[in-house]
PDB file of C-alpha atoms in Angstrom:
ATOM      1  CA  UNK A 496      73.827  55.672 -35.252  1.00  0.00           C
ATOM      2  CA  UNK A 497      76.518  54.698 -32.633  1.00  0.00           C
ATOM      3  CA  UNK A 498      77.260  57.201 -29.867  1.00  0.00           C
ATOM      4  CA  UNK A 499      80.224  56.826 -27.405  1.00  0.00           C
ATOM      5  CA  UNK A 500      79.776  58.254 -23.861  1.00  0.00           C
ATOM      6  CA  UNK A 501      82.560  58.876 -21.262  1.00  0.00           C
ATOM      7  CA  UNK A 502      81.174  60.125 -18.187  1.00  0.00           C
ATOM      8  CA  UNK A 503      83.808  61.574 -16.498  1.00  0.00           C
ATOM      9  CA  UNK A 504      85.430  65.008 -18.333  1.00  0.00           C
ATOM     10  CA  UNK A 505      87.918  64.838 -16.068  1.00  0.00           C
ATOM     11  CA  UNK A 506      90.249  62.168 -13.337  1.00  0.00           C
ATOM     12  CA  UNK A 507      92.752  62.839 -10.965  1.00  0.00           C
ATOM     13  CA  UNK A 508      95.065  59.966 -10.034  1.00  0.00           C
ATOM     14  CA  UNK A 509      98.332  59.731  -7.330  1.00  0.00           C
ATOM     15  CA  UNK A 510     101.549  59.145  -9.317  1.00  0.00           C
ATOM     16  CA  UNK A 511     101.997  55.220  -9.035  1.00  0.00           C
ATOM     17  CA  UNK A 512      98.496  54.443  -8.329  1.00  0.00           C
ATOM     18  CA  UNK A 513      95.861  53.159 -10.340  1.00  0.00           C
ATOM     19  CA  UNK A 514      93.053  54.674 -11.778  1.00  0.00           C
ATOM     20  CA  UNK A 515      90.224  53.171 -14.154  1.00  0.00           C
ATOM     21  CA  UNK A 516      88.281  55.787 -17.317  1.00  0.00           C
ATOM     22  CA  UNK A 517      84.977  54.545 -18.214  1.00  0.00           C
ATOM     23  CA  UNK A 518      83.508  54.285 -21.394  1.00  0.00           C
ATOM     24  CA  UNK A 519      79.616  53.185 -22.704  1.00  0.00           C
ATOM     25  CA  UNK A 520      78.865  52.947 -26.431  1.00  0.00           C
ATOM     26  CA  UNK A 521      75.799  51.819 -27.863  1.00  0.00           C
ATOM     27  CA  UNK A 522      75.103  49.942 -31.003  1.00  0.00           C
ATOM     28  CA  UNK A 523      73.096  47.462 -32.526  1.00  0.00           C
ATOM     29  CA  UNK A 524      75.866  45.764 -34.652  1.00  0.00           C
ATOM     30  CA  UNK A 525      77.857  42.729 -33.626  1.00  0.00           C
ATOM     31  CA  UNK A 526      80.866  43.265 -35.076  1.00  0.00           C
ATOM     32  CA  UNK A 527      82.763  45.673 -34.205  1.00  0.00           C
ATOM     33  CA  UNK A 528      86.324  47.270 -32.128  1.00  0.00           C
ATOM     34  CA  UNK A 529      86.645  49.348 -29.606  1.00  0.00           C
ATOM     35  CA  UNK A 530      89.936  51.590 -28.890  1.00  0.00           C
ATOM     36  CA  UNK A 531      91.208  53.678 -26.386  1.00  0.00           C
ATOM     37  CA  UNK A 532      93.617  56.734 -28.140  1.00  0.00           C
ATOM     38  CA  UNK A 533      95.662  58.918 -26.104  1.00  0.00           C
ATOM     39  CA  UNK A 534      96.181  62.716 -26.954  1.00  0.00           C
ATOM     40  CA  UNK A 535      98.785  64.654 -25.112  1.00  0.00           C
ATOM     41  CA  UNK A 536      99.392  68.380 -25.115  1.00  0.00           C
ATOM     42  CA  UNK A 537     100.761  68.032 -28.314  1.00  0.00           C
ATOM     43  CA  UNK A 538      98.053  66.824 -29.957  1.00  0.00           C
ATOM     44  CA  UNK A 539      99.258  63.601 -31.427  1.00  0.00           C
ATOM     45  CA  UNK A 540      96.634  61.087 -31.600  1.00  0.00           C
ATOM     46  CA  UNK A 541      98.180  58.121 -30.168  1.00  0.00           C
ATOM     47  CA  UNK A 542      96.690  54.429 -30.154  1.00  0.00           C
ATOM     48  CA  UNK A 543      96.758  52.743 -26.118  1.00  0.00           C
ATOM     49  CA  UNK A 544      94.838  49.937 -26.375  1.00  0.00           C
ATOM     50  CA  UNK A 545      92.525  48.021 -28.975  1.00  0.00           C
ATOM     51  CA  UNK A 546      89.391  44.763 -28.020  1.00  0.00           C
ATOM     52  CA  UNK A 547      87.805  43.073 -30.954  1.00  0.00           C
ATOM     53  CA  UNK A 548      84.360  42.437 -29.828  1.00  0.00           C
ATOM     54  CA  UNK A 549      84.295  38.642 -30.865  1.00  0.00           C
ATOM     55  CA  UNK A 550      86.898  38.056 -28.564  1.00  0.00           C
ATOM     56  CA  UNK A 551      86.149  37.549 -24.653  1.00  0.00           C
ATOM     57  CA  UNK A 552      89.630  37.818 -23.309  1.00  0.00           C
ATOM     58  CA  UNK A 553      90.127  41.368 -22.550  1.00  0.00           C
ATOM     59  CA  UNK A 554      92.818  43.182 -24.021  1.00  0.00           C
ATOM     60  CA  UNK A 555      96.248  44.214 -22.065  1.00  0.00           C
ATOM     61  CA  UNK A 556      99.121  46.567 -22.981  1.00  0.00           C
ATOM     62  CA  UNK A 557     102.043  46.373 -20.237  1.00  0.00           C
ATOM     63  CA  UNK A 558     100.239  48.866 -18.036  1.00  0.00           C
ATOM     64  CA  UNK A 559      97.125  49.121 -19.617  1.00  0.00           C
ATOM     65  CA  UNK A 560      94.327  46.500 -19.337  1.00  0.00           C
ATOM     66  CA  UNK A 561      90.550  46.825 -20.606  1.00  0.00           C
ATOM     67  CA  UNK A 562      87.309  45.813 -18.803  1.00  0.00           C
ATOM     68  CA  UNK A 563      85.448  44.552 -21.995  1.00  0.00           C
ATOM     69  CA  UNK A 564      81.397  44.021 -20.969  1.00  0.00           C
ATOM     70  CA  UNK A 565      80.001  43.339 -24.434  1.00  0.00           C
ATOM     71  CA  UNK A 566      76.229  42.802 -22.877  1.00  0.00           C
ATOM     72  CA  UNK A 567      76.560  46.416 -20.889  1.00  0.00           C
ATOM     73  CA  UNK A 568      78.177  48.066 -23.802  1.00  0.00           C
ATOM     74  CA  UNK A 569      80.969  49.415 -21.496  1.00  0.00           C
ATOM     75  CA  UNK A 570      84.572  49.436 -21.886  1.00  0.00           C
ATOM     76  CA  UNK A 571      86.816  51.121 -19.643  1.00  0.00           C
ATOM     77  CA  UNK A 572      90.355  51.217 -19.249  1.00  0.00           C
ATOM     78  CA  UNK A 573      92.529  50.645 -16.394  1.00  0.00           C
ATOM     79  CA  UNK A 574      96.395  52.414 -15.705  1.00  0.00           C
ATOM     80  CA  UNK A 575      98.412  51.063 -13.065  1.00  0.00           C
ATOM     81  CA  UNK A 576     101.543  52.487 -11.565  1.00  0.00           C
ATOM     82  CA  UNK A 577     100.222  56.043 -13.194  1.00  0.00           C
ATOM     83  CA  UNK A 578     102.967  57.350 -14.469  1.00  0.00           C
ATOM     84  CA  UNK A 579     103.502  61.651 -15.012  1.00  0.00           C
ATOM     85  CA  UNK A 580     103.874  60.830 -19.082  1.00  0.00           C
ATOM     86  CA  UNK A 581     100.431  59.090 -19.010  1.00  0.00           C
ATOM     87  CA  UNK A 582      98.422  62.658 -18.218  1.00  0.00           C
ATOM     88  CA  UNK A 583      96.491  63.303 -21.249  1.00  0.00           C
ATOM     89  CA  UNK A 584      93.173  63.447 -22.832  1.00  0.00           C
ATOM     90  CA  UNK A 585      91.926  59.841 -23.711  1.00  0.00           C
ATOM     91  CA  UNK A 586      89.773  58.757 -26.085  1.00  0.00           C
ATOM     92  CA  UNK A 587      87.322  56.191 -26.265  1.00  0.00           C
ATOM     93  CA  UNK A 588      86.190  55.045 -29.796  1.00  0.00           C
ATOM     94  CA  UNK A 589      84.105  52.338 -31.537  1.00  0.00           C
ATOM     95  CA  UNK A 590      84.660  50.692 -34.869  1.00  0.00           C
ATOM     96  CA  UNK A 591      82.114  49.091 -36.690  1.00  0.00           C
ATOM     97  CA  UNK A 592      83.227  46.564 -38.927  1.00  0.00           C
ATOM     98  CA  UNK A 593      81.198  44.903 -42.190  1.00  0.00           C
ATOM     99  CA  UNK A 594      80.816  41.237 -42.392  1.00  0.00           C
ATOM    100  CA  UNK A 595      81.540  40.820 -46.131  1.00  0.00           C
ATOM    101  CA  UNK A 596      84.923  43.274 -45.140  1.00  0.00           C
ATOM    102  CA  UNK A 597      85.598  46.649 -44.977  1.00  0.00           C
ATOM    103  CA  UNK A 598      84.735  49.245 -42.071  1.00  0.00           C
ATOM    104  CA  UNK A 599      83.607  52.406 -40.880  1.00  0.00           C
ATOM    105  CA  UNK A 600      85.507  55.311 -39.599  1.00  0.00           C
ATOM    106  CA  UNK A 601      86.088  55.673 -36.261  1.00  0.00           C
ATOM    107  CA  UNK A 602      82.993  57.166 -33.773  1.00  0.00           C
ATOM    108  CA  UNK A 603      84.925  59.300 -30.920  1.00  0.00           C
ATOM    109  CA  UNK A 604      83.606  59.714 -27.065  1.00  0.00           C
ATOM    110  CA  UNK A 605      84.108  63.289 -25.569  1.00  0.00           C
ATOM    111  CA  UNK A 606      87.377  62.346 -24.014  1.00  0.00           C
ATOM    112  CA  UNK A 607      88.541  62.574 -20.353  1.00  0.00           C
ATOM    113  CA  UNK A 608      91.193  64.291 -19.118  1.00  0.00           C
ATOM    114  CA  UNK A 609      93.463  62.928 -17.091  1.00  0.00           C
ATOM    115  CA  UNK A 610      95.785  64.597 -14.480  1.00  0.00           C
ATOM    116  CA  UNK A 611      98.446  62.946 -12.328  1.00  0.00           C
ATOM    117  CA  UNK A 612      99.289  64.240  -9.329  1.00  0.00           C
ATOM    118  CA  UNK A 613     103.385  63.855  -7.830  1.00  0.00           C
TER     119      UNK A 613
ATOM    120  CA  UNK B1343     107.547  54.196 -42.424  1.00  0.00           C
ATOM    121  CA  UNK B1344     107.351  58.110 -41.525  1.00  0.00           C
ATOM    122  CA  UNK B1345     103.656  57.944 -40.560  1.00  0.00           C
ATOM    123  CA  UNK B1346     100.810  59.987 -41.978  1.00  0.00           C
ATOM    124  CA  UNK B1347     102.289  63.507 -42.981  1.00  0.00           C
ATOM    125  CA  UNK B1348     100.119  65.929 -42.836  1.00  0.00           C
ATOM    126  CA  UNK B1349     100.564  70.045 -43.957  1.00  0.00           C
ATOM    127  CA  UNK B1350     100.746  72.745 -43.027  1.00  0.00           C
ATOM    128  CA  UNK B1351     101.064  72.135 -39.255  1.00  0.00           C
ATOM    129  CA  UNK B1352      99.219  75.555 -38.736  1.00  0.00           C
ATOM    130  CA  UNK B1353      97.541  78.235 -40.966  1.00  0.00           C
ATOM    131  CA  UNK B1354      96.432  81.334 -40.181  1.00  0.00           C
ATOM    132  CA  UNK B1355      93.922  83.146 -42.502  1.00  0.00           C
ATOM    133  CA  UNK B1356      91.908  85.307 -43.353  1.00  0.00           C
ATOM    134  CA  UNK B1357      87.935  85.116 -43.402  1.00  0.00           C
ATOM    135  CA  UNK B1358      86.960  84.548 -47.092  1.00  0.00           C
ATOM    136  CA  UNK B1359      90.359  82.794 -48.660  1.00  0.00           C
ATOM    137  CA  UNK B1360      90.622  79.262 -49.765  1.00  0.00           C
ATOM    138  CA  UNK B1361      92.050  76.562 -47.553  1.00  0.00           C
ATOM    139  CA  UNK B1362      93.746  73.460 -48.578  1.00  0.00           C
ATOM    140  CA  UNK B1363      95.171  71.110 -46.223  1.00  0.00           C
ATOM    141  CA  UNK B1364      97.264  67.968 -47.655  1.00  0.00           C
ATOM    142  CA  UNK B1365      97.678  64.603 -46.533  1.00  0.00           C
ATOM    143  CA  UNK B1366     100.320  61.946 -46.978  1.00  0.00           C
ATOM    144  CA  UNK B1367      98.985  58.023 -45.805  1.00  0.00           C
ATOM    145  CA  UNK B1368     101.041  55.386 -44.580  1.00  0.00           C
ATOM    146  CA  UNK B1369     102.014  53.170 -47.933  1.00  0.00           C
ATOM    147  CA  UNK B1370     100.400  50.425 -48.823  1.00  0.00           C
ATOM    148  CA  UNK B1371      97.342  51.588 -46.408  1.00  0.00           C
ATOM    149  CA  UNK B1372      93.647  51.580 -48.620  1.00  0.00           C
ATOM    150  CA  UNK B1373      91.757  53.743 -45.698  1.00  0.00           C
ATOM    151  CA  UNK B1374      92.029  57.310 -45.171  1.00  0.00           C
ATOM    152  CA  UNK B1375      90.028  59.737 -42.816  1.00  0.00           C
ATOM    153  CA  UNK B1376      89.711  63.096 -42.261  1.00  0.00           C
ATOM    154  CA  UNK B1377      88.369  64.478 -38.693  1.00  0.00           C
ATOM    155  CA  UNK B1378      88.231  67.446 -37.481  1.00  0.00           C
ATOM    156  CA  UNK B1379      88.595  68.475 -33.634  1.00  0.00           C
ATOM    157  CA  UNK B1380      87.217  71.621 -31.675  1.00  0.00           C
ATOM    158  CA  UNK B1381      86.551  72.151 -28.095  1.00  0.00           C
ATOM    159  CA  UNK B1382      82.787  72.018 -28.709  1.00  0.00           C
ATOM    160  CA  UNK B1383      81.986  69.318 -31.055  1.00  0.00           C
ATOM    161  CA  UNK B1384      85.115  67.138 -30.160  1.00  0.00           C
ATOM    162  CA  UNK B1385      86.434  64.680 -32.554  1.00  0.00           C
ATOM    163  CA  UNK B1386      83.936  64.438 -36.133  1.00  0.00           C
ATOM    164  CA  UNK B1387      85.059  62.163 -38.775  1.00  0.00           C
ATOM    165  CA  UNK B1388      84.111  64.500 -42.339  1.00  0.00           C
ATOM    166  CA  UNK B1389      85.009  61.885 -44.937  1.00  0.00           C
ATOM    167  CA  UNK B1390      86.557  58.855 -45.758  1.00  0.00           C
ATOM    168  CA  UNK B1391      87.651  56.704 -48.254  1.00  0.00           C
ATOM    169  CA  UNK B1392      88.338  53.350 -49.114  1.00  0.00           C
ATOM    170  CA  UNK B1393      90.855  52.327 -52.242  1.00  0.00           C
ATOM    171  CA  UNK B1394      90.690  56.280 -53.115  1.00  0.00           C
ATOM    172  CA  UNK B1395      86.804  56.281 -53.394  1.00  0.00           C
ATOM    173  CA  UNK B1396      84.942  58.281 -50.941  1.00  0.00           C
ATOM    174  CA  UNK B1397      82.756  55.743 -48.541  1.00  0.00           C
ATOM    175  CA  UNK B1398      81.009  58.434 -46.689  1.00  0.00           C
ATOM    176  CA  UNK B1399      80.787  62.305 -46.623  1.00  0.00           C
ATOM    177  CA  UNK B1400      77.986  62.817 -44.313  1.00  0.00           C
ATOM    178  CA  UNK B1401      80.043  64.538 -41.836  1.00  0.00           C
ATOM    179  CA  UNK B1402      81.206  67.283 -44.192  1.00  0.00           C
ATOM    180  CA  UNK B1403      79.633  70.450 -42.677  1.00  0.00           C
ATOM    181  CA  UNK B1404      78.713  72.281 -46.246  1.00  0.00           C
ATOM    182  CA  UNK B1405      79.553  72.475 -49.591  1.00  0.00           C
ATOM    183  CA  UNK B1406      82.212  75.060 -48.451  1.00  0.00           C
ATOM    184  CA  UNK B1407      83.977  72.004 -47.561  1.00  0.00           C
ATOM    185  CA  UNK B1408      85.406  69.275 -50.310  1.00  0.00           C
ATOM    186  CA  UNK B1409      87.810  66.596 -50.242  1.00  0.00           C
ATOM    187  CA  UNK B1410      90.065  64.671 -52.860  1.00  0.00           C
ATOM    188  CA  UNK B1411      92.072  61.576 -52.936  1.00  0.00           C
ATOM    189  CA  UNK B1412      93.520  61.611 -56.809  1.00  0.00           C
ATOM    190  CA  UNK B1413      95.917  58.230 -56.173  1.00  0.00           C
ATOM    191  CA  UNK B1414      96.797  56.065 -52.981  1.00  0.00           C
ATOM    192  CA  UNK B1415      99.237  58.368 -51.348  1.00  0.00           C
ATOM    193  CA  UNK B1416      97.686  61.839 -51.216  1.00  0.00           C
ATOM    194  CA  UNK B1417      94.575  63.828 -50.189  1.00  0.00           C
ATOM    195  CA  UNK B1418      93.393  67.172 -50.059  1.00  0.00           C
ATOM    196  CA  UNK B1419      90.554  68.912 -47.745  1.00  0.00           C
ATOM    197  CA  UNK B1420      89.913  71.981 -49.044  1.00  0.00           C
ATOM    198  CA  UNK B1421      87.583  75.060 -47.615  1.00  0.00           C
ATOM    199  CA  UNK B1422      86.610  77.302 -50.012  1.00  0.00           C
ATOM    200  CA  UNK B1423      85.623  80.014 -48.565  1.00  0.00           C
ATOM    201  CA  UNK B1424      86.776  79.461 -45.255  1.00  0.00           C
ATOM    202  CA  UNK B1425      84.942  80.899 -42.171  1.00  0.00           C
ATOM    203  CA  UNK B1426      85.619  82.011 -38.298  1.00  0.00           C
ATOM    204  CA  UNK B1427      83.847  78.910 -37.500  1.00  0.00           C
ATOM    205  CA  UNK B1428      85.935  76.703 -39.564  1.00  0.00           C
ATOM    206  CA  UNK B1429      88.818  76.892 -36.725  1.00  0.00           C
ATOM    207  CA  UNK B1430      89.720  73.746 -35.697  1.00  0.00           C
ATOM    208  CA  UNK B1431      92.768  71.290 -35.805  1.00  0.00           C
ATOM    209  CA  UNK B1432      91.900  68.937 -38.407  1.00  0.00           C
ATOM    210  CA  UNK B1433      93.527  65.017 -38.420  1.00  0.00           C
ATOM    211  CA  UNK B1434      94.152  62.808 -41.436  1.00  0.00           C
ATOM    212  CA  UNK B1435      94.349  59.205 -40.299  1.00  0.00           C
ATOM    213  CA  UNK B1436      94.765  56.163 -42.183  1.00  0.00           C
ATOM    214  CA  UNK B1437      94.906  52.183 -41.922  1.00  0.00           C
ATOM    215  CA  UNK B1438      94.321  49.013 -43.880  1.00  0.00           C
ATOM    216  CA  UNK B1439      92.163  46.095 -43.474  1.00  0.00           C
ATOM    217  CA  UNK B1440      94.122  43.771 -45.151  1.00  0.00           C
ATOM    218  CA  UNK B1441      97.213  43.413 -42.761  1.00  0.00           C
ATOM    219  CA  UNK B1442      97.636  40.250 -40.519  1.00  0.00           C
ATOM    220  CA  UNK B1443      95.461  41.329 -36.966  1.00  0.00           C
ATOM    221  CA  UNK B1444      98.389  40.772 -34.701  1.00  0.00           C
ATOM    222  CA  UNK B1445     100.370  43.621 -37.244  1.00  0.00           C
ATOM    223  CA  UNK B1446      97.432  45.749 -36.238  1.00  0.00           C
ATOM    224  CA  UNK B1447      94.765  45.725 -38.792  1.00  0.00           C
ATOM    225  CA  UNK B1448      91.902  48.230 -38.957  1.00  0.00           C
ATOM    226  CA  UNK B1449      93.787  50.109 -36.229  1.00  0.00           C
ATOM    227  CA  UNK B1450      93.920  54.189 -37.556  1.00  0.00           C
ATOM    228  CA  UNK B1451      97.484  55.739 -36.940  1.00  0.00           C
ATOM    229  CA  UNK B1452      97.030  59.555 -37.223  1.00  0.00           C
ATOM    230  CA  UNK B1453      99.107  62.380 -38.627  1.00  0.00           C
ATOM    231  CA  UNK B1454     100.151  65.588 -36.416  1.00  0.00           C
ATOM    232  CA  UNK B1455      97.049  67.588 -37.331  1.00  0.00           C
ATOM    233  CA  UNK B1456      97.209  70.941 -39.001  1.00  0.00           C
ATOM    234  CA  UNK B1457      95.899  73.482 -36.923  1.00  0.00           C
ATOM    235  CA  UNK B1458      93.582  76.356 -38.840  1.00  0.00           C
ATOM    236  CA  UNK B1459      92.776  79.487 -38.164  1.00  0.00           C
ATOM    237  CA  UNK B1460      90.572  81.747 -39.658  1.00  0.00           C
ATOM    238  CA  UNK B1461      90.284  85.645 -38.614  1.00  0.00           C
TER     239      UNK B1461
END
């Protein structure tokens, strides 16, 4: 079965500076995605950041850039210029998709809470 | 597209009563989860289904627990009878593996949860 790990329950980050969540999953399949969902005090599940694992480039979303290491099984995402809207729980997750189509649900990490300080 | 509706937002209830919760998908999606989140356990996927079959239902804790999907834009998850231990905000989610990837294939966008509790 694939299991998701993030490390750290909780960061702390300076408004406008950068800070970096890490993620570790481990699996035995080769195709697959990996996601990073963001989940503010209201609750909303909300999607940051996606990396198929067949592609090398890593992923980018204005502020919000991936370090993909397919060989380590880690994935953790970087915020710059932290901004007091980005505090939040995030979410690492895993995807594993079938090679004749189709896919599984998606396999959640614990979460890390993120705080930003003004 | 109004996103995944889910309902009720919140229920309060009584140990013993049944529980349904309802679920609207995005159109024209053919995946639909359901998860359920507590402080403990964190996020577990229960059930989902593909084309309104269910794929997998390992994750549904007991029998108390059952889940429908009667045509492509509803499902129920119903908890009959519920339990204390049953409180939790549960998620419906769905997506499709058919759209074009840059339009965001096999992504899951989630509804607002429905919040349960049972006293």
């Amino acid at each position: 079965a694939q299991t998701v790990t993030q490390s750290q329950p909780e960061m702390s980050v300076q408004e406008a500076e950068t800070v970096t969540l890490s993620c570790t999953y481990d699996t035995s399949e080769s195709d697959y995605y990996l996601f990073w969902y963001k989940q503010p005090p209201s609750r909303q599940m909300i999607l940051v950041i996606r990396q198929e694992a067949y592609k090398q480039q890593n992923a980018t979303e204005n502020r919000f850039s991936v370090n993909f290491q397919k060989a380590a099984k880690s994935f953790s995402l970087k915020i710059s210029d932290s901004q007091l809207g980005d505090a939040a729980m995030y979410f690492c997750a895993y995807r594993h998709m079938y090679s004749g189509g189709g896919a599984d649900g998606l396999t959640f990490g614990k979460g890390t809470h993120l705080i930003i300080q003004p | 597209d109004a996103g995944v509706i889910q309902s009720p937002r919140h229920e309060v209830t009584e140990m013993g009563q049944e529980v349904t919760l309802r679920c609207k998908p995005i159109s024209g999606h053919d995946y639909l989860f359901w998860y359920r989140q507590t402080m403990m356990r964190g996020l577990e996927l229960l059930i989902y289904f593909n084309n309104n079959v269910p794929i997998d239902d390992s994750g549904m804790p007991e029998d108390r627990f059952s889940a429908k999907m009667p045509n492509a834009s509803f499902s129920t998850l119903k908890i009959q009878p519920s339990e204390p231990r049953d409180s939790a905000v549960y998620f419906c989610a769905s997506s499709s593996g058919t759209l074009p990837d840059l339009s965001g294939a096999n992504v899951l966008t989630f509804g607002a949860g429905s919040r349960l509790t049972v006293l």
